[in-house]
C-alpha cells in the first residue's frame, strides 16, 4: 500500500509498537549467522526455554539492568509473550478472588491477563494530576497511597497478595526514582506481598534520566517475593515475535510456573535468532540502541512541538513509546461519557488514540498518544487533530480548561469541574 492510500485510512497511534528501527533489524536478520537450522531447534525442548537462550538472556540482563550480581539462567523462564508471563505468574501467586495492588492509571491489558487464568482482581491505587505540597510531579505514587489502598481493600474483604509496578510507566511515561522503588519494596515486604516488576520499556528511555531496574538494587527486602518481567516487544521493536521473560529467585514459584509454561513455549528457531541479537554487543551498543534512542527522542520532540502549536501541552515523559496529553477543554462535561464522545470524534477524523478510561484513569480527558512511528504519520496526526479541534468551537483557553476534578470522600473524582487553573503549571511540564 503506498503512502497516499495508507494515509487516507485510520491512523493508529493507540497501539504501543516501536516502528522506528525495523530497517536496522531487517539488516541484522539478513546476516549469515541468523541462517542456522539444526535438528535440536525443531525438537521438544525445556519449556522454560533452551539453555543457551536463557544463558544469553541472563548475560544481557545482567549488563543492561546493571544487575547487582550476575543473573542465574536457572532463574529464567521464557514464554510466548509477557501476556503469558502475567497470566501464569498471577495464577501461581494468588487464589481466585484475591487482589493485587496497582497504581492507576495503568496499562489496562493487565486485567484480562490476570483474570483469565487466576481469577484475581485489581485493587486500584488512585493517582491524580494535581501536585500537592508533599509531591513533586503529577500522578505521583507514594508508599502512603499504597497503604491507603491496601486498607480500603481489607475493609472490603479483599485479600491482597501482590503489588504490580510498571517501570517505565505505561501510560504516563514516568520513571520511578530509586528511593521510591525501595519504599514500595519495603511496603510490600511489611505485608508479605509479592512484587511483579514489569520493566518491558526499560531500554526505551530517551531523556537524560536515570532508570533503576529492580535487578540493580544491592539488597532486596524480599528477594523470594520479587519477580521481574521483560520482553522483546518494546525495546527491540518486535511485538509480533512474542517472547517474554520472567526472572524469579523463588524456586517453588518457578517450578509451578514451568508447569504452565509448557502451554506457552517459544519456537526453537526464534530462540536462536534472538540469542544472536543478544550476543552481538557491538551492534547493540554502537548501532541499535543509540539509533533507537535518538529516533525515539526526535519523534517525541516533533509530536510535543506539534501539539504545543495547536495549544495542547502534554505531561513530560522519559520512557516508553507515548505521551499523555490532556483534552479536558474539549469535553462537553467533565465525565468519562464525554471523554468517550471525544474519542469517537477523533476516530471520525481517522485518529485512533487511547482514552484515559482504557487505563483506568480517575480523571476524564487524558489520552495516550504513541509517537514511535514515521515522521510523516506524526505530522499527519497533528494535522488531523488540529482539524478536529477547530470544529469544537470552544472559546475558553487551554489553561482555563485544564483544571482538576474535585474528589469525593472516597478519593474518586467527581463529575464537576474545578476552576483552579493555578495548578496548571504544576501539571503540564511541556
mmCIF file of C-alpha atoms in Angstrom, residues 28-405:
data_model
loop_
_atom_site.group_PDB
_atom_site.id
_atom_site.type_symbol
_atom_site.label_atom_id
_atom_site.label_comp_id
_atom_site.label_asym_id
_atom_site.label_seq_id
_atom_site.Cartn_x
_atom_site.Cartn_y
_atom_site.Cartn_z
ATOM 1 C CA UNK A 28 20.772 -7.708 11.060
ATOM 2 C CA UNK A 29 18.409 -10.562 10.215
ATOM 3 C CA UNK A 30 19.964 -10.969 6.774
ATOM 4 C CA UNK A 31 23.450 -11.768 8.103
ATOM 5 C CA UNK A 32 24.702 -15.359 7.754
ATOM 6 C CA UNK A 33 24.719 -16.128 11.483
ATOM 7 C CA UNK A 34 20.925 -15.934 11.526
ATOM 8 C CA UNK A 35 20.585 -18.708 8.933
ATOM 9 C CA UNK A 36 21.070 -21.622 11.281
ATOM 10 C CA UNK A 37 18.850 -24.676 11.252
ATOM 11 C CA UNK A 38 19.825 -27.614 13.437
ATOM 12 C CA UNK A 39 17.621 -30.587 14.421
ATOM 13 C CA UNK A 40 17.560 -29.696 18.109
ATOM 14 C CA UNK A 41 15.799 -26.413 17.304
ATOM 15 C CA UNK A 42 12.857 -28.377 15.907
ATOM 16 C CA UNK A 43 12.569 -30.879 18.726
ATOM 17 C CA UNK A 44 10.854 -30.689 22.108
ATOM 18 C CA UNK A 45 12.961 -28.590 24.450
ATOM 19 C CA UNK A 46 12.883 -27.348 28.007
ATOM 20 C CA UNK A 47 9.538 -25.475 28.300
ATOM 21 C CA UNK A 48 11.352 -22.743 30.231
ATOM 22 C CA UNK A 49 13.456 -22.021 27.126
ATOM 23 C CA UNK A 50 16.606 -23.576 25.703
ATOM 24 C CA UNK A 51 19.597 -23.473 27.998
ATOM 25 C CA UNK A 52 21.674 -21.429 25.522
ATOM 26 C CA UNK A 53 18.908 -18.829 25.117
ATOM 27 C CA UNK A 54 18.435 -18.440 28.857
ATOM 28 C CA UNK A 55 22.184 -18.034 29.255
ATOM 29 C CA UNK A 56 22.239 -15.205 26.706
ATOM 30 C CA UNK A 57 19.264 -13.540 28.393
ATOM 31 C CA UNK A 58 20.994 -13.806 31.776
ATOM 32 C CA UNK A 59 24.157 -12.157 30.412
ATOM 33 C CA UNK A 60 22.161 -9.476 28.621
ATOM 34 C CA UNK A 61 20.007 -8.569 31.624
ATOM 35 C CA UNK A 62 22.996 -8.640 33.949
ATOM 36 C CA UNK A 63 24.703 -5.979 31.838
ATOM 37 C CA UNK A 64 21.810 -3.813 30.679
ATOM 38 C CA UNK A 65 19.961 -3.663 34.007
ATOM 39 C CA UNK A 66 23.289 -3.074 35.794
ATOM 40 C CA UNK A 67 22.398 -6.001 37.992
ATOM 41 C CA UNK A 68 23.898 -6.117 41.464
ATOM 42 C CA UNK A 69 25.064 -9.672 40.786
ATOM 43 C CA UNK A 70 25.194 -11.928 37.743
ATOM 44 C CA UNK A 71 21.794 -13.396 36.918
ATOM 45 C CA UNK A 72 21.384 -17.142 37.070
ATOM 46 C CA UNK A 73 19.946 -18.704 33.866
ATOM 47 C CA UNK A 74 18.182 -21.273 36.050
ATOM 48 C CA UNK A 75 16.010 -18.481 37.450
ATOM 49 C CA UNK A 76 14.763 -17.528 33.979
ATOM 50 C CA UNK A 77 11.599 -18.752 32.276
ATOM 51 C CA UNK A 78 10.854 -17.790 28.675
ATOM 52 C CA UNK A 79 7.298 -17.746 27.329
ATOM 53 C CA UNK A 80 5.470 -16.624 24.200
ATOM 54 C CA UNK A 81 4.994 -13.038 25.343
ATOM 55 C CA UNK A 82 4.631 -11.117 28.589
ATOM 56 C CA UNK A 83 0.888 -11.762 28.433
ATOM 57 C CA UNK A 84 1.638 -15.416 29.159
ATOM 58 C CA UNK A 85 4.077 -14.457 31.905
ATOM 59 C CA UNK A 86 1.457 -12.343 33.694
ATOM 60 C CA UNK A 87 -1.256 -14.968 33.262
ATOM 61 C CA UNK A 88 0.802 -17.856 34.616
ATOM 62 C CA UNK A 89 2.514 -15.875 37.373
ATOM 63 C CA UNK A 90 -0.754 -14.459 38.702
ATOM 64 C CA UNK A 91 -2.239 -17.947 38.759
ATOM 65 C CA UNK A 92 0.666 -19.276 40.780
ATOM 66 C CA UNK A 93 0.855 -16.365 43.247
ATOM 67 C CA UNK A 94 -2.824 -15.940 44.059
ATOM 68 C CA UNK A 95 -6.077 -17.756 44.628
ATOM 69 C CA UNK A 96 -9.283 -16.818 42.789
ATOM 70 C CA UNK A 97 -10.839 -13.560 44.050
ATOM 71 C CA UNK A 98 -7.572 -12.416 45.627
ATOM 72 C CA UNK A 99 -6.462 -8.897 44.778
ATOM 73 C CA UNK A 100 -3.318 -7.162 43.583
ATOM 74 C CA UNK A 101 -2.423 -3.532 44.177
ATOM 75 C CA UNK A 102 -1.697 -1.477 41.070
ATOM 76 C CA UNK A 103 -1.299 2.314 40.704
ATOM 77 C CA UNK A 104 -3.953 3.795 38.394
ATOM 78 C CA UNK A 105 -3.788 4.834 35.598
ATOM 79 C CA UNK A 106 -2.080 1.735 34.246
ATOM 80 C CA UNK A 107 -1.908 -0.497 31.174
ATOM 81 C CA UNK A 108 -5.418 -1.933 31.090
ATOM 82 C CA UNK A 109 -4.360 -5.141 29.349
ATOM 83 C CA UNK A 110 -3.109 -6.433 32.686
ATOM 84 C CA UNK A 111 -6.684 -7.008 33.859
ATOM 85 C CA UNK A 112 -7.654 -9.806 31.436
ATOM 86 C CA UNK A 113 -4.205 -11.372 31.713
ATOM 87 C CA UNK A 114 -4.517 -11.748 35.472
ATOM 88 C CA UNK A 115 -8.213 -12.661 35.431
ATOM 89 C CA UNK A 116 -8.351 -15.293 32.683
ATOM 90 C CA UNK A 117 -6.284 -17.929 34.479
ATOM 91 C CA UNK A 118 -6.119 -16.756 38.063
ATOM 92 C CA UNK A 119 -9.462 -15.017 38.565
ATOM 93 C CA UNK A 120 -7.779 -12.268 40.593
ATOM 94 C CA UNK A 121 -8.909 -8.659 40.729
ATOM 95 C CA UNK A 122 -7.141 -5.298 40.593
ATOM 96 C CA UNK A 123 -7.108 -3.050 43.640
ATOM 97 C CA UNK A 124 -6.504 0.447 42.352
ATOM 98 C CA UNK A 125 -4.124 2.914 43.954
ATOM 99 C CA UNK A 126 -5.693 6.114 42.548
ATOM 100 C CA UNK A 127 -3.246 8.749 41.327
ATOM 101 C CA UNK A 128 -4.230 12.293 40.356
ATOM 102 C CA UNK A 129 -2.654 15.024 38.261
ATOM 103 C CA UNK A 130 -2.830 17.714 40.923
ATOM 104 C CA UNK A 131 0.523 18.248 42.624
ATOM 105 C CA UNK A 132 0.119 18.640 46.380
ATOM 106 C CA UNK A 133 2.579 20.157 48.830
ATOM 107 C CA UNK A 134 4.093 16.723 49.505
ATOM 108 C CA UNK A 135 4.558 15.848 45.849
ATOM 109 C CA UNK A 136 6.899 16.976 43.090
ATOM 110 C CA UNK A 137 5.141 15.751 39.946
ATOM 111 C CA UNK A 138 1.697 14.788 38.619
ATOM 112 C CA UNK A 139 0.316 11.288 39.234
ATOM 113 C CA UNK A 140 2.985 10.674 41.844
ATOM 114 C CA UNK A 141 2.984 7.339 43.626
ATOM 115 C CA UNK A 142 3.836 7.197 47.327
ATOM 116 C CA UNK A 143 4.003 4.447 49.923
ATOM 117 C CA UNK A 144 1.216 6.248 51.799
ATOM 118 C CA UNK A 145 -1.094 5.831 48.804
ATOM 119 C CA UNK A 146 -0.259 2.139 48.648
ATOM 120 C CA UNK A 147 -1.069 1.849 52.352
ATOM 121 C CA UNK A 148 -4.405 3.618 51.956
ATOM 122 C CA UNK A 149 -5.441 1.391 49.051
ATOM 123 C CA UNK A 150 -4.464 -1.740 50.956
ATOM 124 C CA UNK A 151 -6.503 -0.740 53.981
ATOM 125 C CA UNK A 152 -9.544 0.049 51.809
ATOM 126 C CA UNK A 153 -9.272 -3.405 50.256
ATOM 127 C CA UNK A 154 -9.109 -5.048 53.662
ATOM 128 C CA UNK A 155 -12.289 -3.271 54.727
ATOM 129 C CA UNK A 156 -13.960 -4.587 51.574
ATOM 130 C CA UNK A 157 -12.898 -8.125 52.435
ATOM 131 C CA UNK A 158 -10.343 -8.406 49.600
ATOM 132 C CA UNK A 159 -7.201 -10.356 50.367
ATOM 133 C CA UNK A 160 -4.339 -8.572 48.592
ATOM 134 C CA UNK A 161 -1.498 -10.875 47.619
ATOM 135 C CA UNK A 162 0.658 -8.856 45.222
ATOM 136 C CA UNK A 163 1.785 -5.442 44.033
ATOM 137 C CA UNK A 164 2.295 -4.770 40.311
ATOM 138 C CA UNK A 165 4.565 -1.898 39.272
ATOM 139 C CA UNK A 166 5.222 -0.821 35.666
ATOM 140 C CA UNK A 167 8.573 0.939 35.260
ATOM 141 C CA UNK A 168 8.942 2.910 32.999
ATOM 142 C CA UNK A 169 5.271 3.563 33.455
ATOM 143 C CA UNK A 170 2.554 2.895 30.920
ATOM 144 C CA UNK A 171 0.770 5.213 30.075
ATOM 145 C CA UNK A 172 2.462 8.068 31.966
ATOM 146 C CA UNK A 173 5.998 7.548 30.650
ATOM 147 C CA UNK A 174 7.256 8.208 34.176
ATOM 148 C CA UNK A 175 10.288 6.515 35.715
ATOM 149 C CA UNK A 176 10.332 5.535 39.373
ATOM 150 C CA UNK A 177 13.203 7.131 41.311
ATOM 151 C CA UNK A 178 15.392 4.602 43.111
ATOM 152 C CA UNK A 179 14.238 5.803 46.525
ATOM 153 C CA UNK A 180 10.548 5.405 45.661
ATOM 154 C CA UNK A 181 11.215 1.960 44.263
ATOM 155 C CA UNK A 182 12.875 0.949 47.529
ATOM 156 C CA UNK A 183 9.977 2.360 49.559
ATOM 157 C CA UNK A 184 7.484 0.350 47.509
ATOM 158 C CA UNK A 185 9.502 -2.822 48.012
ATOM 159 C CA UNK A 186 9.725 -2.168 51.752
ATOM 160 C CA UNK A 187 5.961 -1.639 51.886
ATOM 161 C CA UNK A 188 5.350 -4.939 50.101
ATOM 162 C CA UNK A 189 7.779 -6.696 52.443
ATOM 163 C CA UNK A 190 5.914 -5.434 55.533
ATOM 164 C CA UNK A 191 2.697 -7.023 54.309
ATOM 165 C CA UNK A 192 4.325 -10.091 52.720
ATOM 166 C CA UNK A 193 3.135 -9.119 49.248
ATOM 167 C CA UNK A 194 4.666 -10.448 46.084
ATOM 168 C CA UNK A 195 6.011 -7.723 43.770
ATOM 169 C CA UNK A 196 5.753 -8.105 39.991
ATOM 170 C CA UNK A 197 8.065 -5.586 38.322
ATOM 171 C CA UNK A 198 7.084 -5.020 34.702
ATOM 172 C CA UNK A 199 10.149 -3.430 33.058
ATOM 173 C CA UNK A 200 9.097 -4.035 29.453
ATOM 174 C CA UNK A 201 10.226 -0.480 28.487
ATOM 175 C CA UNK A 202 13.485 -0.465 30.472
ATOM 176 C CA UNK A 203 15.694 0.342 27.458
ATOM 177 C CA UNK A 204 13.190 2.691 25.801
ATOM 178 C CA UNK A 205 14.422 5.634 27.882
ATOM 179 C CA UNK A 206 15.346 8.671 25.838
ATOM 180 C CA UNK A 207 15.781 11.582 28.247
ATOM 181 C CA UNK A 208 18.783 12.227 30.489
ATOM 182 C CA UNK A 209 17.013 10.283 33.197
ATOM 183 C CA UNK A 210 18.452 7.527 35.349
ATOM 184 C CA UNK A 211 16.489 4.311 35.146
ATOM 185 C CA UNK A 212 16.785 1.964 38.114
ATOM 186 C CA UNK A 213 15.954 -1.669 37.479
ATOM 187 C CA UNK A 214 14.818 -3.740 40.412
ATOM 188 C CA UNK A 215 17.618 -6.144 39.466
ATOM 189 C CA UNK A 216 20.200 -3.435 40.101
ATOM 190 C CA UNK A 217 19.362 -2.982 43.781
ATOM 191 C CA UNK A 218 22.068 -4.298 46.085
ATOM 192 C CA UNK A 219 19.745 -5.735 48.688
ATOM 193 C CA UNK A 220 16.108 -6.545 48.044
ATOM 194 C CA UNK A 221 13.842 -6.505 51.126
ATOM 195 C CA UNK A 222 12.187 -9.746 50.000
ATOM 196 C CA UNK A 223 14.009 -11.419 47.073
ATOM 197 C CA UNK A 224 11.833 -14.525 47.244
ATOM 198 C CA UNK A 225 8.734 -12.418 46.546
ATOM 199 C CA UNK A 226 10.223 -10.086 43.909
ATOM 200 C CA UNK A 227 9.633 -11.116 40.290
ATOM 201 C CA UNK A 228 10.992 -9.353 37.191
ATOM 202 C CA UNK A 229 9.199 -9.295 33.811
ATOM 203 C CA UNK A 230 10.694 -8.135 30.492
ATOM 204 C CA UNK A 231 10.365 -8.955 26.792
ATOM 205 C CA UNK A 232 11.449 -8.132 23.251
ATOM 206 C CA UNK A 233 8.247 -6.355 22.184
ATOM 207 C CA UNK A 234 9.136 -2.750 23.031
ATOM 208 C CA UNK A 235 12.888 -2.306 23.450
ATOM 209 C CA UNK A 236 13.616 -4.344 20.321
ATOM 210 C CA UNK A 237 10.526 -3.319 18.359
ATOM 211 C CA UNK A 238 9.494 -6.977 17.993
ATOM 212 C CA UNK A 239 5.960 -7.041 19.357
ATOM 213 C CA UNK A 240 4.947 -9.738 16.879
ATOM 214 C CA UNK A 241 7.729 -12.161 17.743
ATOM 215 C CA UNK A 242 6.035 -12.961 21.099
ATOM 216 C CA UNK A 243 8.812 -13.611 23.611
ATOM 217 C CA UNK A 244 8.530 -12.650 27.283
ATOM 218 C CA UNK A 245 10.930 -13.271 30.157
ATOM 219 C CA UNK A 246 10.336 -13.994 33.844
ATOM 220 C CA UNK A 247 13.183 -13.814 36.348
ATOM 221 C CA UNK A 248 12.439 -15.074 39.833
ATOM 222 C CA UNK A 249 14.707 -16.461 42.521
ATOM 223 C CA UNK A 250 11.821 -18.304 44.167
ATOM 224 C CA UNK A 251 12.323 -21.965 43.276
ATOM 225 C CA UNK A 252 8.790 -23.056 44.187
ATOM 226 C CA UNK A 253 7.240 -20.249 42.140
ATOM 227 C CA UNK A 254 9.439 -21.056 39.178
ATOM 228 C CA UNK A 255 8.625 -24.740 39.379
ATOM 229 C CA UNK A 256 4.899 -24.005 39.395
ATOM 230 C CA UNK A 257 5.212 -21.514 36.521
ATOM 231 C CA UNK A 258 7.137 -24.103 34.496
ATOM 232 C CA UNK A 259 4.156 -26.467 34.664
ATOM 233 C CA UNK A 260 2.110 -23.847 32.819
ATOM 234 C CA UNK A 261 4.970 -22.699 30.580
ATOM 235 C CA UNK A 262 4.592 -25.878 28.544
ATOM 236 C CA UNK A 263 1.455 -24.268 27.055
ATOM 237 C CA UNK A 264 3.348 -21.051 26.255
ATOM 238 C CA UNK A 265 6.722 -22.141 24.912
ATOM 239 C CA UNK A 266 8.682 -20.321 22.198
ATOM 240 C CA UNK A 267 9.768 -21.917 18.893
ATOM 241 C CA UNK A 268 13.375 -23.093 18.820
ATOM 242 C CA UNK A 269 14.386 -21.127 15.693
ATOM 243 C CA UNK A 270 13.025 -17.922 17.255
ATOM 244 C CA UNK A 271 15.104 -18.524 20.373
ATOM 245 C CA UNK A 272 18.214 -18.960 18.205
ATOM 246 C CA UNK A 273 17.611 -15.720 16.284
ATOM 247 C CA UNK A 274 17.066 -13.725 19.457
ATOM 248 C CA UNK A 275 20.185 -15.250 21.000
ATOM 249 C CA UNK A 276 22.162 -13.889 18.070
ATOM 250 C CA UNK A 277 20.719 -10.418 18.651
ATOM 251 C CA UNK A 278 21.667 -10.517 22.330
ATOM 252 C CA UNK A 279 25.128 -11.912 21.622
ATOM 253 C CA UNK A 280 26.088 -9.134 19.197
ATOM 254 C CA UNK A 281 27.069 -6.461 21.713
ATOM 255 C CA UNK A 282 28.958 -4.376 19.163
ATOM 256 C CA UNK A 283 25.784 -3.997 17.096
ATOM 257 C CA UNK A 284 23.591 -3.385 20.144
ATOM 258 C CA UNK A 285 25.880 -0.789 21.740
ATOM 259 C CA UNK A 286 27.039 1.056 18.639
ATOM 260 C CA UNK A 287 24.140 0.739 16.212
ATOM 261 C CA UNK A 288 20.772 -0.412 17.503
ATOM 262 C CA UNK A 289 20.299 1.112 20.947
ATOM 263 C CA UNK A 290 21.901 4.522 20.177
ATOM 264 C CA UNK A 291 19.874 4.839 16.977
ATOM 265 C CA UNK A 292 16.674 3.717 18.669
ATOM 266 C CA UNK A 293 17.133 6.230 21.481
ATOM 267 C CA UNK A 294 17.889 9.043 19.015
ATOM 268 C CA UNK A 295 14.867 8.268 16.860
ATOM 269 C CA UNK A 296 12.542 7.973 19.854
ATOM 270 C CA UNK A 297 13.608 11.385 21.155
ATOM 271 C CA UNK A 298 13.307 13.012 17.731
ATOM 272 C CA UNK A 299 9.824 11.572 17.217
ATOM 273 C CA UNK A 300 8.736 12.684 20.668
ATOM 274 C CA UNK A 301 10.046 16.223 20.073
ATOM 275 C CA UNK A 302 8.161 16.504 16.792
ATOM 276 C CA UNK A 303 4.923 15.390 18.421
ATOM 277 C CA UNK A 304 5.291 17.546 21.527
ATOM 278 C CA UNK A 305 6.163 20.652 19.478
ATOM 279 C CA UNK A 306 3.267 19.994 17.110
ATOM 280 C CA UNK A 307 0.794 19.615 19.956
ATOM 281 C CA UNK A 308 2.111 22.813 21.539
ATOM 282 C CA UNK A 309 1.478 24.647 18.263
ATOM 283 C CA UNK A 310 -2.207 23.722 18.440
ATOM 284 C CA UNK A 311 -2.395 24.637 22.131
ATOM 285 C CA UNK A 312 -2.178 21.203 23.731
ATOM 286 C CA UNK A 313 0.537 20.658 26.343
ATOM 287 C CA UNK A 314 1.484 17.161 27.471
ATOM 288 C CA UNK A 315 2.972 15.508 30.512
ATOM 289 C CA UNK A 316 6.741 15.179 30.497
ATOM 290 C CA UNK A 317 7.770 11.598 29.790
ATOM 291 C CA UNK A 318 11.181 9.988 29.946
ATOM 292 C CA UNK A 319 10.433 6.425 28.883
ATOM 293 C CA UNK A 320 8.045 4.367 26.802
ATOM 294 C CA UNK A 321 6.712 4.988 23.309
ATOM 295 C CA UNK A 322 3.969 7.502 24.085
ATOM 296 C CA UNK A 323 2.944 10.728 25.789
ATOM 297 C CA UNK A 324 -0.101 11.598 27.865
ATOM 298 C CA UNK A 325 -1.972 14.736 26.902
ATOM 299 C CA UNK A 326 -4.993 16.488 28.304
ATOM 300 C CA UNK A 327 -8.074 17.424 26.248
ATOM 301 C CA UNK A 328 -10.453 18.439 29.022
ATOM 302 C CA UNK A 329 -11.023 21.763 27.295
ATOM 303 C CA UNK A 330 -12.880 19.921 24.563
ATOM 304 C CA UNK A 331 -15.127 17.788 26.774
ATOM 305 C CA UNK A 332 -18.784 18.777 26.860
ATOM 306 C CA UNK A 333 -18.800 17.812 30.528
ATOM 307 C CA UNK A 334 -16.166 16.543 32.921
ATOM 308 C CA UNK A 335 -17.288 12.917 32.621
ATOM 309 C CA UNK A 336 -15.980 9.741 31.066
ATOM 310 C CA UNK A 337 -19.062 9.685 28.835
ATOM 311 C CA UNK A 338 -17.873 12.966 27.354
ATOM 312 C CA UNK A 339 -14.369 11.534 27.029
ATOM 313 C CA UNK A 340 -15.746 8.618 25.019
ATOM 314 C CA UNK A 341 -17.665 11.047 22.818
ATOM 315 C CA UNK A 342 -14.464 12.994 22.143
ATOM 316 C CA UNK A 343 -12.625 9.737 21.409
ATOM 317 C CA UNK A 344 -15.287 8.970 18.810
ATOM 318 C CA UNK A 345 -14.754 12.394 17.231
ATOM 319 C CA UNK A 346 -11.054 11.645 16.984
ATOM 320 C CA UNK A 347 -11.857 8.313 15.363
ATOM 321 C CA UNK A 348 -14.181 10.058 12.918
ATOM 322 C CA UNK A 349 -11.150 12.123 11.905
ATOM 323 C CA UNK A 350 -9.334 8.822 11.385
ATOM 324 C CA UNK A 351 -7.217 9.112 14.502
ATOM 325 C CA UNK A 352 -7.105 6.048 16.744
ATOM 326 C CA UNK A 353 -5.785 7.233 20.121
ATOM 327 C CA UNK A 354 -6.268 5.580 23.512
ATOM 328 C CA UNK A 355 -8.556 7.358 26.030
ATOM 329 C CA UNK A 356 -7.703 7.588 29.717
ATOM 330 C CA UNK A 357 -10.630 5.350 30.625
ATOM 331 C CA UNK A 358 -8.833 2.469 28.904
ATOM 332 C CA UNK A 359 -6.080 2.905 31.502
ATOM 333 C CA UNK A 360 -8.472 3.283 34.443
ATOM 334 C CA UNK A 361 -7.534 6.931 34.857
ATOM 335 C CA UNK A 362 -9.526 8.623 37.606
ATOM 336 C CA UNK A 363 -9.759 11.944 35.726
ATOM 337 C CA UNK A 364 -11.619 12.311 32.412
ATOM 338 C CA UNK A 365 -9.907 13.964 29.470
ATOM 339 C CA UNK A 366 -6.479 12.313 29.457
ATOM 340 C CA UNK A 367 -5.375 10.456 26.330
ATOM 341 C CA UNK A 368 -2.278 8.406 25.444
ATOM 342 C CA UNK A 369 -0.692 9.012 22.055
ATOM 343 C CA UNK A 370 2.030 6.740 20.646
ATOM 344 C CA UNK A 371 4.821 8.587 18.794
ATOM 345 C CA UNK A 372 7.117 5.700 17.790
ATOM 346 C CA UNK A 373 6.130 5.880 14.134
ATOM 347 C CA UNK A 374 7.272 7.665 10.984
ATOM 348 C CA UNK A 375 7.648 11.443 10.896
ATOM 349 C CA UNK A 376 5.041 11.628 8.134
ATOM 350 C CA UNK A 377 2.455 9.934 10.331
ATOM 351 C CA UNK A 378 3.209 12.177 13.284
ATOM 352 C CA UNK A 379 2.718 15.279 11.153
ATOM 353 C CA UNK A 380 -0.472 13.795 9.713
ATOM 354 C CA UNK A 381 -1.710 13.142 13.254
ATOM 355 C CA UNK A 382 -1.150 16.770 14.210
ATOM 356 C CA UNK A 383 -2.884 17.947 11.056
ATOM 357 C CA UNK A 384 -5.959 15.800 11.637
ATOM 358 C CA UNK A 385 -6.027 16.722 15.304
ATOM 359 C CA UNK A 386 -5.994 20.418 14.501
ATOM 360 C CA UNK A 387 -8.861 19.954 12.066
ATOM 361 C CA UNK A 388 -10.901 18.146 14.699
ATOM 362 C CA UNK A 389 -10.227 20.728 17.387
ATOM 363 C CA UNK A 390 -11.265 23.591 15.139
ATOM 364 C CA UNK A 391 -14.706 22.025 14.792
ATOM 365 C CA UNK A 392 -15.372 22.092 18.518
ATOM 366 C CA UNK A 393 -15.992 25.866 18.622
ATOM 367 C CA UNK A 394 -14.577 26.058 22.104
ATOM 368 C CA UNK A 395 -13.635 29.583 23.125
ATOM 369 C CA UNK A 396 -12.148 29.030 26.568
ATOM 370 C CA UNK A 397 -8.373 28.982 26.891
ATOM 371 C CA UNK A 398 -6.479 25.752 27.347
ATOM 372 C CA UNK A 399 -5.283 26.843 30.752
ATOM 373 C CA UNK A 400 -8.802 27.528 31.976
ATOM 374 C CA UNK A 401 -9.989 24.167 30.770
ATOM 375 C CA UNK A 402 -7.142 22.044 32.081
ATOM 376 C CA UNK A 403 -8.424 22.097 35.600
ATOM 377 C CA UNK A 404 -8.587 19.346 38.164
ATOM 378 C CA UNK A 405 -11.712 17.462 39.147
#
